[in-house]
Amino acid sequence: MTSPTSNEPSRTVLVLNGPNLNLLGTRQPEIYGADTLADVERLCRTTAGGLGLDVDFRQSNSEGALVDAVQEARSALAGIVINPAAYSHTSIALMDALAACDLPIVEVHLSNIHRREEFRHLSYVSKVAGAVIAGCGPQGYALALQRIAALLGPGPA
Ligand code: CA2
């Protein structure tokens, strides 16, 4: 993870993607759209650049790796955008790791989880996120970065 070389606070946001999001764009386009995760990463980098932010973009299928990434971000980065995917609905470990972070956290879901199956309606991550964006497709990631930029305020001139 990058850290600032000066005493300036970090402007790097961790954009963390959970299990199976590496398959984005390969099936279920009616739910998740046609964009791949590489397209989402490009959108995040372009959006972040315009906001004076950097992005550390990651995806893992492993709950432990996601917890480790959150713990690393905790002391080094400026905020977290997270699409926890299926771990949203199951992972108390991820919720606890996020709760231990004193950073702006925005949860993103490509689909509107509230108009889908009942088991997707509960997100443990929502209990500790500062904001939740669902149903906006990849644009949700851009909106999340805008929200974090607004909370951080302007960076160095
Ligand atoms: O809507 C979202 O972003 C979700 O976080 C996506 C998760 C799902 O478990 C959540 O309930 C809602 C699923 C991610 C897997 O996405 C795939 C996309 C295309 C092909 C296979 C998986």
Coordinates of C-alpha atoms and ligand atoms in Angstrom, one line a residue:
M1 CA 0.0 0.0 0.0
T2 CA 1.3 3.5 -0.8
S3 CA 2.0 5.9 2.0
P4 CA 2.7 9.6 1.7
T5 CA 6.3 10.6 1.6
S6 CA 5.7 13.9 3.3
N7 CA 3.8 14.7 6.5
E8 CA 0.7 15.3 4.4
P9 CA -2.2 12.9 5.3
S10 CA -2.8 10.1 2.9
R11 CA -5.2 10.8 0.0
T12 CA -5.3 7.1 -1.0
V13 CA -8.6 5.3 -0.8
L14 CA -8.8 1.5 -0.6
V15 CA -11.4 0.2 -3.1
L16 CA -12.0 -3.3 -1.9
N17 CA -14.0 -5.9 -3.8
G18 CA -15.2 -9.2 -2.4
P19 CA -15.8 -12.7 -3.7
N20 CA -16.7 -13.4 -7.3
L21 CA -16.5 -9.8 -8.4
N22 CA -13.5 -10.8 -10.6
L23 CA -16.2 -12.5 -12.7
L24 CA -18.1 -9.3 -13.4
G25 CA -19.1 -8.9 -17.0
T26 CA -19.0 -12.6 -17.7
R27 CA -22.5 -13.5 -16.7
Q28 CA -25.8 -12.2 -15.1
P29 CA -25.5 -8.9 -17.1
E30 CA -29.2 -8.3 -16.3
I31 CA -28.3 -7.9 -12.6
Y32 CA -24.7 -6.7 -12.7
G33 CA -24.3 -5.0 -16.1
A34 CA -21.8 -5.7 -18.8
D35 CA -18.8 -3.9 -17.3
T36 CA -15.8 -5.9 -16.1
L37 CA -14.0 -5.3 -12.8
A38 CA -11.2 -3.8 -14.9
D39 CA -13.7 -1.3 -16.3
V40 CA -14.8 -0.5 -12.7
E41 CA -11.2 0.0 -11.7
R42 CA -10.7 2.4 -14.7
L43 CA -13.7 4.4 -13.6
C44 CA -12.4 4.6 -10.0
R45 CA -9.0 5.8 -11.1
T46 CA -10.4 8.4 -13.4
T47 CA -12.9 9.6 -10.8
A48 CA -10.3 9.6 -8.1
G49 CA -7.8 11.6 -10.2
G50 CA -10.4 14.3 -10.7
L51 CA -11.0 14.5 -7.0
G52 CA -7.3 14.6 -6.0
L53 CA -7.4 11.1 -4.6
D54 CA -5.4 7.9 -5.3
V55 CA -6.9 4.5 -5.4
D56 CA -5.6 1.2 -4.1
F57 CA -8.0 -1.2 -6.0
R58 CA -8.2 -4.8 -4.8
Q59 CA -10.3 -7.9 -5.1
S60 CA -10.2 -11.1 -3.1
N61 CA -12.3 -14.2 -2.8
S62 CA -11.0 -14.8 0.7
E63 CA -12.6 -13.3 3.8
G64 CA -9.3 -13.3 5.7
A65 CA -7.5 -11.3 2.9
L66 CA -10.3 -8.8 2.9
V67 CA -10.0 -8.4 6.7
D68 CA -6.2 -8.0 6.3
A69 CA -6.6 -5.3 3.7
V70 CA -9.0 -3.4 6.0
Q71 CA -6.5 -3.7 8.8
E72 CA -3.7 -2.4 6.7
A73 CA -5.8 0.6 5.5
R74 CA -6.7 1.5 9.0
S75 CA -3.4 3.1 9.8
A76 CA -2.2 4.1 6.3
L77 CA -5.0 5.3 4.1
A78 CA -7.7 8.0 3.8
G79 CA -10.9 6.0 3.4
I80 CA -12.5 2.7 2.2
V81 CA -14.9 2.0 -0.5
I82 CA -16.1 -1.6 -0.2
N83 CA -18.2 -3.9 -2.1
P84 CA -18.1 -6.9 0.2
A85 CA -20.3 -9.0 -2.2
A86 CA -21.7 -12.1 -0.5
Y87 CA -19.6 -11.4 2.7
S88 CA -21.9 -8.4 3.2
H89 CA -24.5 -10.9 4.3
T90 CA -22.4 -13.2 6.4
S91 CA -19.2 -11.7 7.7
I92 CA -19.0 -10.5 11.3
A93 CA -15.2 -10.6 10.9
L94 CA -15.3 -8.0 8.1
M95 CA -17.8 -5.9 10.1
D96 CA -15.5 -6.0 13.1
A97 CA -12.5 -5.0 11.1
L98 CA -14.3 -2.1 9.5
A99 CA -15.7 -1.0 12.9
A100 CA -12.1 -0.8 14.2
C101 CA -11.2 1.8 11.4
D102 CA -11.5 5.4 12.1
L103 CA -11.9 6.2 8.4
P104 CA -14.7 7.2 6.1
I105 CA -16.3 4.0 4.8
V106 CA -18.8 3.7 2.0
E107 CA -20.4 0.4 1.1
V108 CA -21.3 -0.1 -2.5
H109 CA -23.5 -2.7 -4.2
L110 CA -23.9 -2.8 -8.0
S111 CA -27.5 -4.1 -7.6
N112 CA -30.2 -3.0 -5.3
I113 CA -29.9 -5.7 -2.7
H114 CA -33.2 -4.6 -1.1
R115 CA -35.3 -5.7 -4.2
R116 CA -33.6 -9.0 -4.5
E117 CA -33.8 -12.2 -2.3
E118 CA -34.5 -11.8 1.4
F119 CA -31.1 -13.2 2.4
R120 CA -29.4 -10.2 0.6
H121 CA -31.4 -7.6 2.6
L122 CA -29.2 -7.8 5.7
S123 CA -25.7 -6.4 5.4
Y124 CA -23.5 -6.6 8.4
V125 CA -21.2 -4.1 6.7
S126 CA -24.0 -1.5 6.5
K127 CA -24.1 -1.5 10.3
V128 CA -20.6 0.1 10.4
A129 CA -20.4 2.0 7.0
G130 CA -20.9 5.7 7.0
A131 CA -23.0 5.4 3.8
V132 CA -24.4 2.8 1.6
I133 CA -25.0 3.0 -2.2
A134 CA -26.9 0.2 -3.9
G135 CA -28.5 -0.2 -7.4
C136 CA -26.4 2.4 -9.2
G137 CA -24.1 -0.1 -11.0
P138 CA -20.5 0.9 -11.4
Q139 CA -21.5 4.6 -11.0
G140 CA -21.9 3.7 -7.3
Y141 CA -18.1 3.4 -6.9
A142 CA -17.7 6.9 -8.4
L143 CA -20.4 8.3 -6.1
A144 CA -18.7 6.6 -3.1
L145 CA -15.3 8.3 -4.0
Q146 CA -17.1 11.6 -4.3
R147 CA -18.5 11.2 -0.9
I148 CA -15.1 10.3 0.6
A149 CA -13.5 13.3 -1.1
A150 CA -16.2 15.6 0.4
L151 CA -15.6 14.1 3.9
L152 CA -11.8 14.5 3.5
G153 CA -12.0 18.1 2.2
P154 CA -9.5 19.6 -0.2
G155 CA -6.0 18.2 -0.4
P156 CA -2.8 20.2 -0.6
A157 CA -2.8 23.0 -3.2
Ligands
CA2_1 O1 -24.8 -6.0 -6.0 C1 -23.7 -6.2 -5.6 O2 -22.7 -5.5 -5.9 C2 -23.4 -7.5 -4.7 O3 -22.5 -7.1 -3.7 C3 -22.8 -8.5 -5.6 C4 -22.6 -9.9 -5.0 C5 -23.8 -10.3 -4.2 O4 -23.5 -11.5 -3.5 C6 -24.4 -9.3 -3.3 O5 -25.6 -9.8 -2.7 C7 -24.7 -8.0 -4.0 C8 -22.2 -10.9 -6.0 C9 -20.9 -10.6 -6.7 C10 -20.6 -11.6 -7.8 O6 -20.9 -11.0 -9.0 C11 -20.8 -11.7 -10.2 C12 -21.0 -11.1 -11.3 C13 -21.0 -11.7 -12.5 C14 -20.8 -13.1 -12.6 C15 -20.6 -13.8 -11.4 C16 -20.6 -13.1 -10.2

